[in-house]
PDB file of C-alpha atoms in Angstrom:
ATOM      1  CA  MET A   1      56.823  -0.915 -10.177  1.00 71.00           C
ATOM      2  CA  ALA A   2      54.868   1.972  -8.626  1.00 75.00           C
ATOM      3  CA  THR A   3      57.855   2.813  -6.425  1.00 90.00           C
ATOM      4  CA  TRP A   4      59.805   3.469  -9.630  1.00 93.00           C
ATOM      5  CA  TYR A   5      57.077   5.789 -10.926  1.00 93.00           C
ATOM      6  CA  PRO A   6      58.950   9.089 -10.372  1.00 95.00           C
ATOM      7  CA  TRP A   7      62.042   7.762 -12.190  1.00 97.00           C
ATOM      8  CA  ILE A   8      60.036   6.320 -15.051  1.00 97.00           C
ATOM      9  CA  LEU A   9      58.127   9.589 -15.343  1.00 96.00           C
ATOM     10  CA  LEU A  10      61.386  11.562 -15.363  1.00 97.00           C
ATOM     11  CA  LEU A  11      62.789   9.334 -18.121  1.00 98.00           C
ATOM     12  CA  HIS A  12      59.557   9.636 -20.112  1.00 97.00           C
ATOM     13  CA  LEU A  13      59.420  13.426 -19.799  1.00 96.00           C
ATOM     14  CA  SER A  14      63.116  13.771 -20.670  1.00 97.00           C
ATOM     15  CA  CYS A  15      62.703  11.691 -23.815  1.00 97.00           C
ATOM     16  CA  ALA A  16      59.548  13.618 -24.739  1.00 95.00           C
ATOM     17  CA  ILE A  17      61.383  16.930 -24.341  1.00 95.00           C
ATOM     18  CA  VAL A  18      64.204  15.737 -26.608  1.00 96.00           C
ATOM     19  CA  PHE A  19      61.777  14.388 -29.214  1.00 93.00           C
ATOM     20  CA  VAL A  20      59.436  17.390 -29.248  1.00 93.00           C
ATOM     21  CA  GLY A  21      62.412  19.749 -29.093  1.00 94.00           C
ATOM     22  CA  ALA A  22      64.008  18.127 -32.132  1.00 91.00           C
ATOM     23  CA  ALA A  23      60.763  18.343 -34.102  1.00 90.00           C
ATOM     24  CA  ALA A  24      60.240  21.958 -33.046  1.00 93.00           C
ATOM     25  CA  PHE A  25      63.826  22.845 -33.991  1.00 92.00           C
ATOM     26  CA  GLU A  26      63.417  21.315 -37.417  1.00 88.00           C
ATOM     27  CA  VAL A  27      60.096  23.064 -38.088  1.00 90.00           C
ATOM     28  CA  LEU A  28      60.669  26.431 -36.437  1.00 92.00           C
ATOM     29  CA  VAL A  29      64.402  26.935 -36.999  1.00 91.00           C
ATOM     30  CA  LEU A  30      65.656  24.728 -39.802  1.00 89.00           C
ATOM     31  CA  GLU A  31      62.787  25.546 -42.165  1.00 86.00           C
ATOM     32  CA  GLY A  32      63.400  29.258 -41.632  1.00 87.00           C
ATOM     33  CA  LEU A  33      66.957  28.874 -42.876  1.00 90.00           C
ATOM     34  CA  HIS A  34      65.722  27.988 -46.382  1.00 85.00           C
ATOM     35  CA  LYS A  35      65.162  31.693 -47.009  1.00 88.00           C
ATOM     36  CA  ARG A  36      68.747  32.576 -46.076  1.00 92.00           C
ATOM     37  CA  PHE A  37      70.740  29.830 -47.795  1.00 92.00           C
ATOM     38  CA  ASP A  38      70.784  28.315 -51.258  1.00 92.00           C
ATOM     39  CA  ALA A  39      69.374  24.825 -51.868  1.00 88.00           C
ATOM     40  CA  ALA A  40      72.762  23.099 -51.921  1.00 91.00           C
ATOM     41  CA  THR A  41      73.802  24.617 -48.587  1.00 93.00           C
ATOM     42  CA  MET A  42      70.457  23.734 -47.006  1.00 89.00           C
ATOM     43  CA  ALA A  43      70.742  20.169 -48.278  1.00 85.00           C
ATOM     44  CA  THR A  44      74.169  19.921 -46.616  1.00 92.00           C
ATOM     45  CA  ILE A  45      72.858  21.399 -43.357  1.00 90.00           C
ATOM     46  CA  GLU A  46      69.818  19.097 -43.307  1.00 83.00           C
ATOM     47  CA  GLN A  47      71.958  16.049 -44.064  1.00 85.00           C
ATOM     48  CA  ALA A  48      74.296  16.955 -41.196  1.00 91.00           C
ATOM     49  CA  VAL A  49      71.386  17.471 -38.800  1.00 88.00           C
ATOM     50  CA  MET A  50      69.746  14.205 -39.825  1.00 82.00           C
ATOM     51  CA  ALA A  51      73.026  12.281 -39.503  1.00 86.00           C
ATOM     52  CA  ARG A  52      73.335  13.549 -35.946  1.00 90.00           C
ATOM     53  CA  VAL A  53      69.689  12.854 -35.117  1.00 86.00           C
ATOM     54  CA  ARG A  54      69.908   9.305 -36.492  1.00 81.00           C
ATOM     55  CA  ARG A  55      72.551   8.487 -33.899  1.00 90.00           C
ATOM     56  CA  PHE A  56      70.408   9.072 -30.836  1.00 92.00           C
ATOM     57  CA  MET A  57      66.749   9.506 -31.800  1.00 90.00           C
ATOM     58  CA  PRO A  58      65.934   5.776 -32.180  1.00 89.00           C
ATOM     59  CA  VAL A  59      67.110   5.221 -28.590  1.00 95.00           C
ATOM     60  CA  VAL A  60      65.107   8.237 -27.405  1.00 95.00           C
ATOM     61  CA  VAL A  61      61.962   6.956 -29.144  1.00 92.00           C
ATOM     62  CA  LEU A  62      62.463   3.433 -27.786  1.00 95.00           C
ATOM     63  CA  LEU A  63      62.878   4.732 -24.221  1.00 97.00           C
ATOM     64  CA  LEU A  64      59.925   7.081 -24.703  1.00 96.00           C
ATOM     65  CA  PHE A  65      57.620   4.229 -25.688  1.00 95.00           C
ATOM     66  CA  LEU A  66      58.928   1.770 -23.081  1.00 97.00           C
ATOM     67  CA  SER A  67      58.548   4.300 -20.282  1.00 97.00           C
ATOM     68  CA  GLY A  68      55.150   5.351 -21.658  1.00 95.00           C
ATOM     69  CA  GLY A  69      53.991   1.742 -21.603  1.00 94.00           C
ATOM     70  CA  MET A  70      55.137   1.370 -18.005  1.00 95.00           C
ATOM     71  CA  LEU A  71      53.405   4.606 -17.004  1.00 94.00           C
ATOM     72  CA  PHE A  72      50.222   3.467 -18.741  1.00 93.00           C
ATOM     73  CA  ASP A  73      50.325   0.205 -16.785  1.00 92.00           C
ATOM     74  CA  ILE A  74      50.910   1.999 -13.488  1.00 92.00           C
ATOM     75  CA  ARG A  75      48.331   4.797 -13.973  1.00 88.00           C
ATOM     76  CA  CYS A  76      45.690   2.631 -15.596  1.00 89.00           C
ATOM     77  CA  ASP A  77      46.303  -0.549 -13.569  1.00 86.00           C
ATOM     78  CA  GLY A  78      46.494  -2.621 -16.727  1.00 84.00           C
ATOM     79  CA  ILE A  79      43.435  -1.480 -18.660  1.00 84.00           C
ATOM     80  CA  ALA A  80      41.146  -0.773 -15.698  1.00 89.00           C
ATOM     81  CA  CYS A  81      40.823   2.958 -16.480  1.00 89.00           C
ATOM     82  CA  VAL A  82      39.707   2.508 -20.089  1.00 86.00           C
ATOM     83  CA  GLY A  83      36.031   3.268 -19.420  1.00 88.00           C
ATOM     84  CA  THR A  84      36.740   6.488 -17.534  1.00 90.00           C
ATOM     85  CA  ARG A  85      37.223  10.036 -18.832  1.00 90.00           C
ATOM     86  CA  PHE A  86      40.894   9.829 -17.827  1.00 90.00           C
ATOM     87  CA  GLY A  87      41.176   6.529 -19.696  1.00 91.00           C
ATOM     88  CA  GLY A  88      39.612   8.030 -22.800  1.00 91.00           C
ATOM     89  CA  PHE A  89      42.119  10.875 -22.814  1.00 92.00           C
ATOM     90  CA  LEU A  90      44.908   8.389 -22.162  1.00 92.00           C
ATOM     91  CA  LEU A  91      43.838   6.167 -25.048  1.00 92.00           C
ATOM     92  CA  LEU A  92      43.639   9.179 -27.357  1.00 94.00           C
ATOM     93  CA  LYS A  93      47.140  10.167 -26.234  1.00 95.00           C
ATOM     94  CA  VAL A  94      48.407   6.637 -26.918  1.00 94.00           C
ATOM     95  CA  THR A  95      46.736   6.666 -30.349  1.00 96.00           C
ATOM     96  CA  LEU A  96      48.497   9.928 -31.211  1.00 97.00           C
ATOM     97  CA  ALA A  97      51.775   8.490 -29.907  1.00 95.00           C
ATOM     98  CA  PHE A  98      51.464   5.475 -32.193  1.00 96.00           C
ATOM     99  CA  ALA A  99      50.650   7.809 -35.086  1.00 97.00           C
ATOM    100  CA  VAL A 100      53.908   9.651 -34.318  1.00 93.00           C
ATOM    101  CA  LEU A 101      55.719   6.323 -34.200  1.00 90.00           C
ATOM    102  CA  GLY A 102      54.266   5.383 -37.581  1.00 94.00           C
ATOM    103  CA  VAL A 103      55.382   8.673 -39.129  1.00 92.00           C
ATOM    104  CA  PHE A 104      58.808   8.351 -37.474  1.00 81.00           C
ATOM    105  CA  VAL A 105      59.332   4.782 -38.702  1.00 86.00           C
ATOM    106  CA  ASN A 106      58.153   5.764 -42.171  1.00 88.00           C
ATOM    107  CA  ALA A 107      60.606   8.680 -42.227  1.00 84.00           C
ATOM    108  CA  VAL A 108      63.497   6.481 -41.082  1.00 80.00           C
ATOM    109  CA  TRP A 109      62.585   3.924 -43.743  1.00 87.00           C
ATOM    110  CA  ALA A 110      62.362   6.601 -46.449  1.00 87.00           C
ATOM    111  CA  GLY A 111      65.663   8.143 -45.381  1.00 80.00           C
ATOM    112  CA  ALA A 112      67.444   4.785 -45.402  1.00 83.00           C
ATOM    113  CA  ARG A 113      66.241   4.160 -48.945  1.00 87.00           C
ATOM    114  CA  GLY A 114      67.108   7.636 -50.221  1.00 83.00           C
ATOM    115  CA  ARG A 115      63.476   8.626 -50.686  1.00 84.00           C
ATOM    116  CA  MET A 116      63.397  11.513 -48.228  1.00 78.00           C
ATOM    117  CA  SER A 117      62.841  14.560 -50.415  1.00 78.00           C
ATOM    118  CA  VAL A 118      62.963  18.103 -49.052  1.00 72.00           C
ATOM    119  CA  CYS A 119      59.180  18.339 -49.294  1.00 79.00           C
ATOM    120  CA  ARG A 120      58.659  15.024 -47.500  1.00 83.00           C
ATOM    121  CA  PHE A 121      61.219  16.025 -44.860  1.00 78.00           C
ATOM    122  CA  ARG A 122      59.382  19.278 -44.185  1.00 81.00           C
ATOM    123  CA  HIS A 123      55.888  17.759 -44.058  1.00 88.00           C
ATOM    124  CA  THR A 124      56.988  14.830 -41.911  1.00 89.00           C
ATOM    125  CA  HIS A 125      58.333  17.148 -39.242  1.00 86.00           C
ATOM    126  CA  ARG A 126      55.271  19.376 -39.359  1.00 92.00           C
ATOM    127  CA  VAL A 127      52.960  16.386 -38.888  1.00 95.00           C
ATOM    128  CA  VAL A 128      55.090  15.020 -36.036  1.00 93.00           C
ATOM    129  CA  LEU A 129      55.164  18.419 -34.322  1.00 94.00           C
ATOM    130  CA  ALA A 130      51.375  18.805 -34.625  1.00 96.00           C
ATOM    131  CA  LEU A 131      50.798  15.311 -33.200  1.00 96.00           C
ATOM    132  CA  MET A 132      53.259  15.968 -30.393  1.00 95.00           C
ATOM    133  CA  ILE A 133      51.527  19.229 -29.495  1.00 95.00           C
ATOM    134  CA  GLY A 134      48.303  17.220 -29.249  1.00 96.00           C
ATOM    135  CA  ILE A 135      49.994  14.675 -27.000  1.00 96.00           C
ATOM    136  CA  VAL A 136      51.420  17.367 -24.722  1.00 94.00           C
ATOM    137  CA  PHE A 137      48.000  19.052 -24.541  1.00 94.00           C
ATOM    138  CA  LEU A 138      46.339  15.755 -23.598  1.00 94.00           C
ATOM    139  CA  ALA A 139      49.100  14.901 -21.114  1.00 91.00           C
ATOM    140  CA  LYS A 140      48.581  18.165 -19.289  1.00 90.00           C
ATOM    141  CA  THR A 141      44.773  18.279 -19.419  1.00 91.00           C
ATOM    142  CA  MET A 142      43.777  14.663 -18.860  1.00 89.00           C
ATOM    143  CA  PHE A 143      44.319  15.064 -15.124  1.00 85.00           C
ATOM    144  CA  TYR A 144      42.113  18.180 -14.943  1.00 86.00           C
ATOM    145  CA  LEU A 145      39.233  17.741 -17.386  1.00 78.00           C
TER     146      LEU A 145
END
């Protein structure tokens, strides 16, 4: 599987860019539109955005986690790196990733049951963005610290 490493890494990074980009768009752009549009218009815009995101984001998240698991196995040789500094950073990164997954699954579940309020929508995306920033920070520093 190590010969596939560059391709798996490319898939993983591409999915991460899409996922983090979507969260950043929702927090930094979509939330800013609340000041310019009335509540009914914003509800329509957010519903349209979420309908579009629901079409592809589950596949992106699935590929992100599958490729991440493969990368973990390749870089850590199973769980051999767990006692090292690199392994500690990697485990923290994985913990944050599963926290993101939990928030994501919870949001999908709430949306499917009509329980996604504007407030919950906003806070969910802020939490996901903060966790993803932590993951990106760890991903870039775990090789150097």
